[in-house]
Coordinates of C-alpha atoms and ligand atoms in Angstrom, one line a residue:
M121 CA -40.4 18.5 76.5
I122 CA -37.3 16.5 75.8
N123 CA -34.9 14.7 78.1
I124 CA -31.2 15.8 78.1
I125 CA -28.6 13.5 79.7
F126 CA -25.2 15.2 80.6
P127 CA -21.8 13.4 80.7
D128 CA -22.0 13.1 84.5
G129 CA -25.3 11.2 84.2
A130 CA -27.5 14.1 85.3
E131 CA -30.8 14.5 83.5
R132 CA -32.8 17.6 82.8
Q133 CA -35.9 18.5 80.9
Y134 CA -35.9 21.2 78.2
E135 CA -38.4 22.5 75.6
N136 CA -38.3 20.7 72.3
G137 CA -36.1 22.7 69.9
V138 CA -33.7 23.9 72.6
T139 CA -30.1 24.5 71.5
A140 CA -26.8 23.5 73.2
L141 CA -26.1 27.2 73.5
D142 CA -29.5 27.8 75.3
I143 CA -28.6 24.9 77.7
A144 CA -25.2 26.3 78.3
K145 CA -26.8 29.7 79.1
S146 CA -29.2 28.1 81.5
I147 CA -26.2 26.8 83.4
S148 CA -24.1 30.0 83.3
E149 CA -23.3 32.9 81.0
G150 CA -19.6 32.3 81.5
L151 CA -20.0 28.7 80.2
A152 CA -22.1 29.9 77.2
R153 CA -19.3 32.2 76.1
K154 CA -16.9 29.2 75.7
I155 CA -19.3 26.8 74.0
I156 CA -18.6 26.4 70.2
A157 CA -20.3 23.1 69.4
A158 CA -21.9 20.1 71.0
D159 CA -21.8 16.4 70.9
V160 CA -25.5 15.3 70.6
N161 CA -26.1 11.6 70.7
G162 CA -22.5 10.9 69.6
K163 CA -22.6 13.4 66.7
T164 CA -20.9 16.8 66.5
W165 CA -23.6 19.4 66.2
D166 CA -23.9 23.2 65.8
A167 CA -24.3 24.8 69.2
T168 CA -27.1 26.8 67.7
R169 CA -29.0 24.0 66.1
P170 CA -32.3 22.9 67.7
I171 CA -32.4 19.5 69.4
N172 CA -35.7 17.8 68.8
E173 CA -35.4 14.5 70.6
D174 CA -34.1 13.0 73.8
A175 CA -30.4 13.2 73.7
T176 CA -27.1 12.7 75.5
L177 CA -25.3 16.0 75.4
K178 CA -21.7 17.1 75.8
L179 CA -20.9 20.8 75.4
L180 CA -17.8 21.3 73.4
S181 CA -15.2 24.1 73.9
W182 CA -11.9 24.9 72.2
N183 CA -10.3 22.5 74.6
D184 CA -12.1 19.5 73.1
A185 CA -10.7 17.8 69.9
E186 CA -14.1 18.1 68.2
G187 CA -14.4 21.7 69.3
K188 CA -11.0 22.5 67.7
S189 CA -11.8 20.8 64.5
T190 CA -15.2 22.6 64.3
F191 CA -13.4 25.9 65.0
W192 CA -10.8 25.3 62.3
H193 CA -13.3 24.1 59.7
S194 CA -15.4 27.2 60.4
T195 CA -12.2 29.3 59.8
A196 CA -11.9 27.6 56.4
H197 CA -15.3 29.0 55.5
L198 CA -14.1 32.4 56.7
M199 CA -11.0 32.1 54.5
A200 CA -13.2 31.2 51.5
E201 CA -15.2 34.3 52.1
A202 CA -12.0 36.4 52.1
V203 CA -10.7 34.6 49.0
E204 CA -13.9 35.3 47.2
S205 CA -13.6 39.0 47.9
L206 CA -10.0 39.2 46.8
F207 CA -10.2 36.7 43.9
P208 CA -13.7 37.1 42.4
G209 CA -14.7 34.1 40.3
V210 CA -12.8 31.6 42.5
K211 CA -14.3 28.1 42.7
F212 CA -14.0 25.9 45.7
W213 CA -13.6 22.2 46.2
V214 CA -13.4 21.1 49.9
G215 CA -12.1 22.8 53.0
P216 CA -11.7 20.3 55.9
A217 CA -10.1 20.7 59.3
V218 CA -6.8 18.8 59.6
E219 CA -4.5 17.8 62.4
N220 CA -3.2 21.3 63.0
G221 CA -5.6 23.8 61.4
F222 CA -7.5 23.6 58.1
Y223 CA -7.1 24.0 54.4
Y224 CA -9.3 24.9 51.4
D225 CA -8.7 23.6 47.9
M226 CA -9.6 26.1 45.2
D227 CA -9.5 26.8 41.5
L228 CA -8.2 30.3 40.9
G229 CA -8.5 30.1 37.2
D230 CA -5.4 31.7 35.6
K231 CA -4.6 33.6 38.8
K232 CA -1.9 32.6 41.3
M233 CA -1.8 32.9 45.0
S234 CA 1.6 34.1 46.3
E235 CA 2.9 34.3 49.9
E236 CA 2.2 38.0 49.7
D237 CA -1.4 37.4 49.0
L238 CA -1.6 35.3 52.2
K239 CA -0.9 38.4 54.2
A240 CA -3.7 40.3 52.5
L241 CA -6.0 37.4 53.0
E242 CA -5.2 37.2 56.7
K243 CA -6.0 40.9 57.0
K244 CA -9.3 40.5 55.2
M245 CA -10.1 37.4 57.4
N246 CA -9.5 39.4 60.6
E247 CA -11.7 42.2 59.3
L248 CA -14.5 39.7 58.5
A249 CA -14.1 37.8 61.8
K250 CA -14.7 41.1 63.7
Q251 CA -18.1 41.4 62.1
N252 CA -19.3 38.6 64.4
N253 CA -21.3 37.1 61.5
Q254 CA -23.3 34.1 62.4
Y255 CA -22.9 30.7 60.7
I256 CA -26.5 30.0 59.5
R257 CA -27.6 26.5 58.7
K258 CA -30.2 25.9 56.0
E259 CA -31.7 22.7 54.7
I260 CA -32.0 22.9 50.9
S261 CA -33.5 20.7 48.2
K262 CA -31.0 19.1 45.7
A263 CA -32.6 21.0 42.8
D264 CA -32.2 24.3 44.6
A265 CA -28.6 23.5 45.5
V266 CA -27.8 22.4 42.0
K267 CA -29.3 25.7 40.7
Y268 CA -27.3 27.8 43.1
F269 CA -24.0 26.3 42.1
S270 CA -24.9 26.2 38.4
D271 CA -25.6 29.9 38.5
K272 CA -22.3 30.4 40.3
G273 CA -20.6 28.3 37.7
D274 CA -18.9 26.1 40.3
E275 CA -18.4 22.6 38.8
Y276 CA -16.6 21.4 41.8
K277 CA -19.6 21.8 44.2
L278 CA -21.8 20.3 41.5
D279 CA -19.6 17.3 41.5
L280 CA -20.0 17.0 45.3
L281 CA -23.7 17.4 44.9
Q282 CA -23.9 14.3 42.6
N283 CA -23.3 12.0 45.5
L284 CA -25.8 13.7 47.9
D285 CA -29.5 12.9 48.2
D286 CA -32.4 15.1 48.9
G287 CA -33.0 15.5 52.6
N288 CA -29.3 15.4 53.3
I289 CA -28.2 18.6 51.8
T290 CA -27.4 21.7 53.8
F291 CA -26.0 25.2 53.1
Y292 CA -24.1 27.2 55.6
S293 CA -23.8 31.0 55.2
Q294 CA -21.8 33.6 57.1
G295 CA -21.5 37.2 55.9
N296 CA -21.5 37.2 52.1
F297 CA -20.4 33.6 51.7
T298 CA -22.5 30.4 51.2
D299 CA -21.1 26.9 51.1
L300 CA -22.4 23.5 50.6
C301 CA -21.5 21.8 53.8
R302 CA -22.9 19.2 56.3
G303 CA -21.4 21.2 59.2
P304 CA -21.1 21.7 62.1
H305 CA -19.7 25.2 62.6
I306 CA -19.1 27.5 65.5
P307 CA -21.9 30.0 66.4
N308 CA -20.2 33.1 64.8
T309 CA -17.0 34.4 63.4
G310 CA -16.3 36.5 66.5
F311 CA -14.8 33.5 68.2
I312 CA -11.9 33.6 65.7
K313 CA -9.4 36.0 67.3
A314 CA -6.0 35.0 65.8
I315 CA -5.3 33.6 62.3
K316 CA -2.2 32.5 60.5
L317 CA -2.2 31.3 56.9
T318 CA 0.8 28.9 56.9
N319 CA 1.3 27.7 53.4
V320 CA 0.1 27.6 49.8
A321 CA 0.6 24.5 47.8
G322 CA -0.6 22.6 44.7
A323 CA -3.0 19.7 45.2
Y324 CA -4.5 17.5 42.5
W325 CA -8.3 17.5 42.4
K326 CA -9.4 14.4 44.3
G327 CA -5.7 13.6 45.0
D328 CA -5.4 12.2 41.5
E329 CA -2.4 13.3 39.4
K330 CA -4.4 12.9 36.2
N331 CA -6.7 15.7 37.4
K332 CA -6.3 19.4 37.4
M333 CA -3.9 21.0 40.0
L334 CA -5.8 23.1 42.5
T335 CA -4.5 25.7 44.9
R336 CA -4.5 24.5 48.5
V337 CA -4.2 27.2 51.2
Y338 CA -3.4 26.0 54.7
G339 CA -4.0 27.9 57.9
V340 CA -4.6 27.7 61.5
S341 CA -6.6 29.8 63.9
F342 CA -7.0 30.4 67.7
P343 CA -9.4 31.9 70.2
N344 CA -6.6 34.2 71.4
Q345 CA -3.3 35.7 70.3
K346 CA -1.2 34.0 73.0
E347 CA -1.9 30.5 71.6
L348 CA -1.1 31.6 68.1
D349 CA 2.3 33.0 69.3
E350 CA 3.1 29.7 71.0
Y351 CA 2.1 27.9 67.9
V352 CA 4.3 30.0 65.7
A353 CA 7.3 29.4 68.0
M354 CA 6.6 25.7 67.8
L355 CA 6.5 25.8 64.0
E356 CA 9.9 27.6 63.9
E357 CA 11.3 24.8 66.0
A358 CA 9.6 22.2 63.9
K359 CA 11.2 23.7 60.8
K360 CA 14.6 23.3 62.2
R361 CA 13.7 19.7 63.1
D362 CA 12.0 18.9 59.8
H363 CA 12.8 15.2 59.3
R364 CA 13.3 15.7 55.5
K365 CA 16.0 18.4 56.2
L366 CA 17.7 16.5 59.0
G367 CA 17.4 13.2 57.2
K368 CA 19.5 14.7 54.3
E369 CA 22.0 16.5 56.5
L370 CA 22.7 13.5 58.6
G371 CA 22.8 11.0 55.8
I372 CA 19.8 9.0 57.0
F373 CA 17.7 8.5 53.9
T374 CA 17.3 9.6 50.3
M375 CA 14.9 9.1 47.4
D376 CA 15.7 8.8 43.7
D377 CA 13.5 9.4 40.7
D378 CA 14.7 6.2 39.0
V379 CA 13.7 4.2 42.0
G380 CA 10.3 5.8 42.3
P381 CA 8.4 8.2 44.5
G382 CA 7.7 7.2 48.0
L383 CA 10.3 4.4 47.9
I384 CA 12.9 5.2 50.6
L385 CA 16.6 4.4 50.1
W386 CA 18.0 4.0 53.6
M387 CA 21.6 5.2 53.7
P388 CA 24.3 3.7 56.0
N389 CA 23.5 6.1 59.0
G390 CA 19.7 5.4 58.7
T391 CA 20.4 1.7 58.5
V392 CA 22.2 1.8 61.8
I393 CA 19.1 3.3 63.4
I394 CA 16.9 0.7 61.7
E395 CA 19.1 -2.1 63.0
E396 CA 19.1 -0.7 66.5
L397 CA 15.3 -0.4 66.5
E398 CA 15.0 -4.0 65.3
K399 CA 17.4 -5.2 67.9
L400 CA 15.3 -3.5 70.6
A401 CA 12.0 -4.9 69.2
K402 CA 13.5 -8.4 68.9
E403 CA 14.8 -8.4 72.4
T404 CA 11.5 -7.1 73.8
E405 CA 9.5 -9.6 71.8
E406 CA 11.7 -12.5 72.6
Y407 CA 11.3 -11.7 76.3
A408 CA 7.5 -11.4 75.8
G409 CA 7.3 -14.9 74.3
Y410 CA 7.0 -14.0 70.6
K411 CA 8.3 -16.3 67.8
R412 CA 9.8 -14.8 64.7
V413 CA 8.8 -15.6 61.1
V414 CA 9.8 -14.5 57.7
T415 CA 7.4 -14.3 54.8
P416 CA 7.6 -13.3 51.1
H417 CA 6.8 -9.9 49.7
I418 CA 4.3 -11.2 47.2
A419 CA 1.5 -13.6 47.1
K420 CA -1.2 -14.9 44.8
E421 CA -4.4 -13.1 44.3
N422 CA -6.3 -15.8 46.1
L423 CA -4.7 -15.0 49.4
Y424 CA -6.0 -11.5 49.3
L425 CA -9.4 -12.6 48.1
T426 CA -9.6 -14.7 51.2
S427 CA -8.4 -11.9 53.5
G428 CA -10.8 -9.5 51.8
H429 CA -8.1 -7.0 50.8
L430 CA -9.3 -7.6 47.3
P431 CA -11.4 -6.0 46.1
Y432 CA -11.9 -3.6 49.0
Y433 CA -8.3 -2.5 49.4
Q434 CA -7.3 -2.8 45.8
D435 CA -6.8 1.0 45.2
S436 CA -4.1 1.0 47.8
M437 CA -2.2 -1.9 46.3
Y438 CA 0.3 -2.0 43.5
P439 CA -1.2 -3.5 40.3
P440 CA -0.7 -7.2 40.0
M441 CA 2.0 -9.0 38.0
E442 CA 0.8 -11.8 35.9
L443 CA 2.7 -15.1 35.6
E444 CA 1.5 -18.3 33.9
G445 CA -2.0 -17.1 34.1
V446 CA -1.9 -16.3 37.8
K447 CA -1.9 -12.8 39.4
Y448 CA 0.6 -12.0 42.1
Y449 CA 0.3 -8.9 44.3
L450 CA 2.9 -7.1 46.4
K451 CA 1.7 -7.5 50.0
A452 CA 0.0 -4.5 51.6
M453 CA -0.2 -6.2 55.0
N454 CA 1.6 -9.1 56.6
C455 CA -1.5 -10.7 58.3
P456 CA -2.6 -13.1 55.6
H457 CA 0.9 -14.6 55.4
H458 CA 1.0 -15.1 59.2
H459 CA -2.5 -16.7 59.2
K460 CA -1.1 -19.2 56.7
I461 CA 1.8 -20.0 59.1
F462 CA -0.8 -20.6 61.9
A463 CA -2.7 -22.9 59.6
A464 CA 0.3 -24.9 58.5
E465 CA 0.2 -27.2 61.4
P466 CA -2.7 -28.4 63.5
K467 CA -3.1 -26.4 66.7
S468 CA -4.4 -27.3 70.2
Y469 CA -5.3 -25.0 73.1
K470 CA -1.8 -25.8 74.4
D471 CA -0.2 -24.0 71.5
L472 CA -2.0 -20.8 72.4
P473 CA -1.3 -17.9 72.7
L474 CA 0.8 -18.0 69.6
R475 CA 2.6 -14.8 68.9
L476 CA 4.2 -14.5 65.4
A477 CA 6.4 -11.5 64.8
E478 CA 8.1 -10.1 61.7
Y479 CA 9.6 -6.8 60.6
G480 CA 7.5 -7.1 57.5
T481 CA 8.0 -5.1 54.3
C482 CA 4.7 -3.9 52.9
Y483 CA 3.8 -1.9 49.8
R484 CA 1.0 0.5 49.6
Y485 CA 0.1 2.6 46.6
E486 CA -0.5 6.0 48.2
Q487 CA -1.5 8.7 45.8
S488 CA 1.4 10.8 44.6
G489 CA -0.1 13.9 46.1
E490 CA -0.2 12.2 49.5
L491 CA 3.4 11.2 49.6
Y492 CA 5.4 13.1 52.2
G493 CA 9.0 12.4 53.3
L494 CA 9.1 9.4 55.6
M495 CA 5.6 10.0 56.8
R496 CA 3.7 8.8 53.8
V497 CA 5.6 6.3 51.6
R498 CA 4.9 3.4 49.3
C499 CA 7.2 0.8 50.9
L500 CA 7.2 0.4 54.6
H501 CA 8.8 -1.8 57.2
M502 CA 6.4 -2.7 59.9
N503 CA 7.0 -3.7 63.5
D504 CA 4.3 -6.3 63.0
A505 CA 3.0 -9.2 65.0
H506 CA -0.1 -11.3 65.3
I507 CA -1.2 -12.9 68.5
Y508 CA -3.6 -15.9 68.2
C509 CA -5.4 -16.6 71.5
T510 CA -8.5 -17.9 73.2
K511 CA -11.1 -15.6 74.6
E512 CA -9.9 -16.4 78.1
Q513 CA -6.3 -15.4 77.2
F514 CA -7.4 -12.2 75.5
A515 CA -7.2 -9.8 78.5
D516 CA -3.7 -10.8 79.4
E517 CA -2.5 -10.6 75.9
F518 CA -4.0 -7.2 75.3
R519 CA -2.5 -6.0 78.5
G520 CA 0.9 -7.4 77.5
V521 CA 0.7 -5.4 74.3
N522 CA -0.2 -2.2 76.1
D523 CA 2.7 -2.7 78.5
M524 CA 5.0 -3.0 75.6
Y525 CA 3.8 0.4 74.2
L526 CA 4.5 1.9 77.6
K527 CA 7.9 0.4 77.9
Y528 CA 8.8 1.9 74.5
F529 CA 7.4 5.3 75.4
K530 CA 9.7 5.3 78.4
I531 CA 12.8 4.4 76.4
F532 CA 12.1 7.1 73.8
G533 CA 11.1 9.8 76.3
I534 CA 7.5 10.0 75.0
D535 CA 5.7 11.7 77.9
K536 CA 2.5 12.6 76.2
Y537 CA 0.3 10.1 74.5
V538 CA -3.4 9.3 74.1
M539 CA -5.0 6.0 73.2
R540 CA -8.2 6.2 71.2
L541 CA -10.5 3.3 71.4
S542 CA -12.4 3.1 68.2
L543 CA -15.8 1.3 68.4
H544 CA -18.3 0.0 65.8
S545 CA -21.7 1.5 65.1
K546 CA -24.8 -0.6 65.5
E547 CA -26.4 0.8 62.4
K548 CA -23.5 -0.1 60.2
L549 CA -23.3 -3.8 61.1
G550 CA -23.0 -5.8 57.9
I551 CA -22.0 -2.7 55.9
K552 CA -18.9 -1.2 57.4
Y553 CA -18.5 -3.8 60.2
V554 CA -18.6 -7.6 60.4
D555 CA -22.2 -8.5 61.3
E556 CA -21.5 -10.0 64.7
P557 CA -23.3 -7.8 67.2
E558 CA -22.5 -9.9 70.3
L559 CA -18.8 -10.3 69.5
W560 CA -18.5 -6.6 69.0
I561 CA -20.0 -5.8 72.4
E562 CA -18.0 -8.5 74.1
T563 CA -14.6 -7.5 72.6
E564 CA -15.2 -3.8 73.1
A565 CA -16.0 -4.5 76.7
M566 CA -12.9 -6.6 77.1
V567 CA -10.7 -3.9 75.6
R568 CA -12.3 -1.2 77.7
R569 CA -11.8 -3.2 80.9
V570 CA -8.1 -3.8 80.2
M571 CA -7.5 -0.1 79.5
T572 CA -9.4 1.0 82.6
E573 CA -7.7 -1.5 84.9
A574 CA -4.3 -0.5 83.6
N575 CA -5.1 3.1 84.2
I576 CA -4.1 4.1 80.7
P577 CA -5.6 7.4 79.5
F578 CA -7.9 6.7 76.6
V579 CA -10.8 8.3 74.8
E580 CA -13.6 6.4 73.0
V581 CA -14.7 7.2 69.5
Q582 CA -17.8 5.8 67.9
D583 CA -17.9 4.4 64.4
E584 CA -14.2 4.3 63.7
A585 CA -13.3 0.6 64.3
A586 CA -11.6 -1.6 61.8
F587 CA -13.9 -3.8 59.7
Y588 CA -13.2 -6.9 61.8
G589 CA -13.0 -5.5 65.4
P590 CA -12.4 -2.7 67.8
K591 CA -9.0 -1.0 67.6
I592 CA -6.8 1.3 69.6
D593 CA -5.0 4.2 67.8
V594 CA -2.0 5.5 69.6
Q595 CA -1.2 9.2 69.3
I596 CA 2.1 10.5 70.6
W597 CA 3.5 14.0 70.9
S598 CA 7.1 14.9 70.0
A599 CA 9.4 16.9 72.3
I600 CA 8.1 20.1 70.7
G601 CA 4.4 19.2 71.1
R602 CA 3.6 18.0 67.6
E603 CA 1.1 15.2 67.4
F604 CA 1.8 11.9 65.5
T605 CA -0.3 8.9 64.9
L606 CA 2.0 6.1 65.8
A607 CA 0.4 2.7 65.5
T608 CA -2.7 0.7 66.1
N609 CA -3.5 -2.2 68.2
Q610 CA -6.5 -4.2 66.8
V611 CA -8.7 -6.9 67.9
D612 CA -9.9 -9.2 65.1
F613 CA -12.6 -11.8 65.4
A614 CA -13.3 -12.1 61.7
Q615 CA -10.1 -12.9 59.9
G616 CA -9.7 -16.2 61.8
R617 CA -12.9 -17.4 60.3
R618 CA -12.2 -16.2 56.8
F619 CA -9.0 -18.2 56.9
K620 CA -10.7 -21.1 58.7
L621 CA -8.1 -21.0 61.5
E622 CA -8.9 -23.4 64.3
F623 CA -7.6 -25.0 67.4
T624 CA -8.7 -28.0 69.4
T625 CA -10.1 -27.1 72.8
Q626 CA -9.7 -29.0 76.1
D627 CA -13.1 -30.7 75.3
N628 CA -11.9 -31.8 71.9
T629 CA -14.1 -29.3 70.0
S630 CA -12.9 -26.8 67.4
E631 CA -12.7 -23.1 68.0
T632 CA -11.5 -20.1 66.1
P633 CA -8.8 -18.0 67.8
L634 CA -9.1 -14.3 68.4
I635 CA -6.3 -12.4 66.7
I636 CA -4.6 -9.2 67.9
H637 CA -2.8 -7.2 65.3
R638 CA -0.2 -4.9 66.9
A639 CA 2.8 -2.7 65.8
P640 CA 3.9 -0.6 68.7
L641 CA 6.9 0.9 66.9
G642 CA 4.7 1.5 63.8
T643 CA 6.9 1.5 60.7
H644 CA 10.6 2.3 60.5
E645 CA 9.6 5.1 58.1
R646 CA 7.2 6.9 60.3
F647 CA 8.9 6.1 63.6
I648 CA 12.3 7.4 62.4
G649 CA 10.6 10.4 60.9
F650 CA 9.2 11.0 64.3
L651 CA 12.5 10.4 66.1
L652 CA 14.3 12.8 63.9
E653 CA 12.0 15.6 65.0
H654 CA 11.7 14.4 68.6
Y655 CA 15.5 14.4 69.1
A656 CA 16.2 17.2 66.7
G657 CA 18.6 14.7 65.0
R658 CA 20.6 14.4 68.2
F659 CA 20.0 10.7 68.8
P660 CA 20.8 9.1 72.2
L661 CA 24.1 7.2 72.2
W662 CA 22.6 3.7 71.5
L663 CA 20.8 5.0 68.4
S664 CA 23.6 7.3 67.1
P665 CA 25.0 6.2 63.7
V666 CA 28.5 7.4 64.8
Q667 CA 28.9 7.2 68.6
V668 CA 32.5 8.5 69.0
K669 CA 34.6 10.7 66.7
I670 CA 38.3 10.8 67.3
L671 CA 39.9 14.1 66.5
P672 CA 43.7 14.1 66.4
I673 CA 45.1 17.6 66.6
S674 CA 47.8 16.8 64.0
D675 CA 49.3 13.8 62.1
K676 CA 51.8 13.4 64.9
F677 CA 49.1 11.9 67.1
L678 CA 47.7 9.5 64.6
P679 CA 49.4 6.4 66.1
Y680 CA 47.7 6.9 69.5
A681 CA 44.4 7.9 67.7
K682 CA 44.7 4.6 65.8
E683 CA 45.2 2.7 69.0
V684 CA 42.2 4.3 70.7
F685 CA 40.1 3.6 67.5
T686 CA 41.1 -0.1 67.5
Q687 CA 40.2 -0.5 71.2
L688 CA 36.8 1.1 70.7
K689 CA 36.1 -0.8 67.6
K690 CA 36.9 -4.1 69.4
S691 CA 34.4 -3.2 72.0
G692 CA 31.7 -2.8 69.4
I693 CA 31.5 1.0 69.5
R694 CA 30.7 2.8 66.3
V695 CA 33.7 5.0 66.0
E696 CA 35.3 7.2 63.3
T697 CA 38.6 9.1 63.1
D698 CA 38.8 12.5 61.5
D699 CA 42.3 12.3 60.0
R700 CA 41.9 15.2 57.6
S701 CA 44.7 17.9 57.9
E702 CA 42.1 20.5 59.2
K703 CA 42.4 22.6 62.3
V704 CA 40.9 20.8 65.4
G705 CA 38.4 23.6 65.8
K706 CA 37.0 22.8 62.3
K707 CA 36.9 19.1 63.1
I708 CA 34.9 19.8 66.3
R709 CA 32.5 21.9 64.4
D710 CA 31.9 19.3 61.7
A711 CA 31.4 16.5 64.3
E712 CA 29.0 18.8 66.1
M713 CA 27.1 19.4 62.8
N714 CA 26.8 15.6 62.5
K715 CA 25.5 15.5 66.0
V716 CA 28.1 12.9 67.2
P717 CA 27.5 12.4 71.0
Y718 CA 31.2 11.9 72.0
M719 CA 34.3 13.5 70.6
L720 CA 37.9 12.6 71.7
V721 CA 40.5 15.3 71.0
I722 CA 43.9 13.7 70.9
G723 CA 47.0 15.9 71.4
E724 CA 50.3 16.0 73.2
R725 CA 49.0 15.6 76.7
E726 CA 46.6 12.7 75.9
T727 CA 49.3 10.8 74.0
M728 CA 51.9 11.3 76.8
E729 CA 49.5 10.3 79.6
R730 CA 47.7 7.7 77.5
K731 CA 44.4 9.2 78.5
L732 CA 41.4 10.7 76.7
A733 CA 39.9 14.2 76.8
I734 CA 36.2 13.8 76.3
R735 CA 33.8 16.2 74.8
R736 CA 30.1 15.4 75.4
N737 CA 27.3 17.6 74.1
N738 CA 29.9 20.0 72.8
K739 CA 31.4 20.5 76.3
T740 CA 34.7 19.2 77.5
E741 CA 34.4 17.0 80.5
P742 CA 36.6 18.1 83.4
E743 CA 38.3 14.8 84.1
S744 CA 40.2 12.9 81.5
Q745 CA 39.8 9.1 81.4
T746 CA 41.7 6.0 80.5
I747 CA 40.5 4.1 77.4
E748 CA 39.1 1.3 79.7
E749 CA 37.2 3.7 81.8
F750 CA 35.7 5.4 78.7
I751 CA 34.7 2.1 77.2
N752 CA 32.9 1.0 80.4
L753 CA 31.1 4.3 80.5
L754 CA 29.9 3.9 76.9
K755 CA 28.9 0.3 77.3
E756 CA 26.8 1.2 80.3
E757 CA 25.0 4.1 78.6
I758 CA 24.3 1.9 75.5
A759 CA 23.2 -1.2 77.5
E760 CA 20.6 0.9 79.4
R761 CA 19.5 2.7 76.2
K762 CA 19.7 6.0 78.1
G763 CA 17.7 8.8 76.6
Ligands
LIG842 ZN1 -18.5 23.7 56.6
LIG843 ZN1 -2.3 -7.5 60.8

């Protein structure tokens, strides 16, 4: 018999070899129908795979994140089966679950996959799903696995096999399809009730542009039609709100081949938003006791050897420039520079906590295939800061950082968010994680306590911490329910030692400070990309590049328009006049296209009465106002950063 511990702490005995599905059935048939995978001792596991030792068990349904990703990854196998029947001879690379669905990379030889083909594929997948084929797991020797894929002529799977060892290799089969995969999968294809293949694109093998271009088919699937319909509606809306489309239409940013891929050129309208965000961050940080610093964009190799970025992070850095026999690198992170500022003067406990903030510019060499609008770029401006503190100060500092996140969420109307607390794994100490078992347990407990006390919703994930300490990843949802990873909040007990950072304690001994890395607003690139979608380009007044557009009905009213313009300008309002000789209807439509919050139509009556007719959100306000009244209204709305 084995002992199974449930999430609520209850314990029960089962026969050795019991499956999660058996256990679900022993509770109720209704429950069993919903179970698609399980968490067994912290690992996601097939619901039909025997459990052979004492275990903690969490049954996973579609409503769990791991359940969803298992569901989607299993659909990728189903798609591969359908592709194989429609495109015989196809070879497969990898087919993971992603944020919203799954993809599979494949080599179709000289054939092409069109949008039309996707329809046929969907149809085939639905047919196969209805067969209720089981996903069958089989352990296989490396020799047999190599033979299988050699016979099939699939060099991609053979490449994957190179890095796998005997005893660790499994095949999964469903219907007529067998794949090399470590799993897990859902019990059978019958769970997949609604499928949409969303996109077909090119993707370099292993993300390297020197390699062959493979075909990547994206899709998403659901356990019922209703959820698919809702998803499709959300996608339609997301298309209208695509940050690349809006960014172009609203003159926010551009890119240029001569400048280089992934290097964003911020246009005047985008720069207004950047400066408003920085103003907000600076005010907030000033209030929270941060000090600002400025550091160079490059540094000598030695700095990154000390920090450990070299050689571990080298692939993500631009290659070095060599000058007088010394190598210089573009910085991929601001931390090492800030550590040097900490070290520049002797520190005592009275100097702590020290909070150093900088909107730092970093450069990361993302693979070309990974670059995507503002979301994945090679030059980024980070809302960065490092807090150096004692262990006693840690809880307050960490809480302060969390409060700052929440304050920002309120300002930007972000109602849905989750914080993921990423923990270390004992087995990987000294390999993936700094070998400091006690410090890990201590700092993880500190973080957990702060989060619990502050009543902040969070989930814990094993084995995803940073090298040097536990971290919190913040996920937020846009107004249309799309998920974004915003930023991380990390605890670091290792970098301080690497850089020999010290402070004198009250007892005149030396100690290394703890370091918190934090960036609540993430990077300008990713955050403005998010905001474009979140607001559908219709920024609140305080962020709007143009806040007021003056629309004189004809040239006759230009003098009064000019007077209004000057008054607004003097009050620090971002105002423009549309003095083209167009009809006022056209002027209104254009201002509306540019999503300008306030329009002032100036005609005979306004000029005579020296008043303003105000259009807000494309509706005329019933009452006209004097210039002073209008300015006061704007100032209040801006000062409060109303959403
Ligand atoms: Zn698989
Ligand atoms: Zn940092």
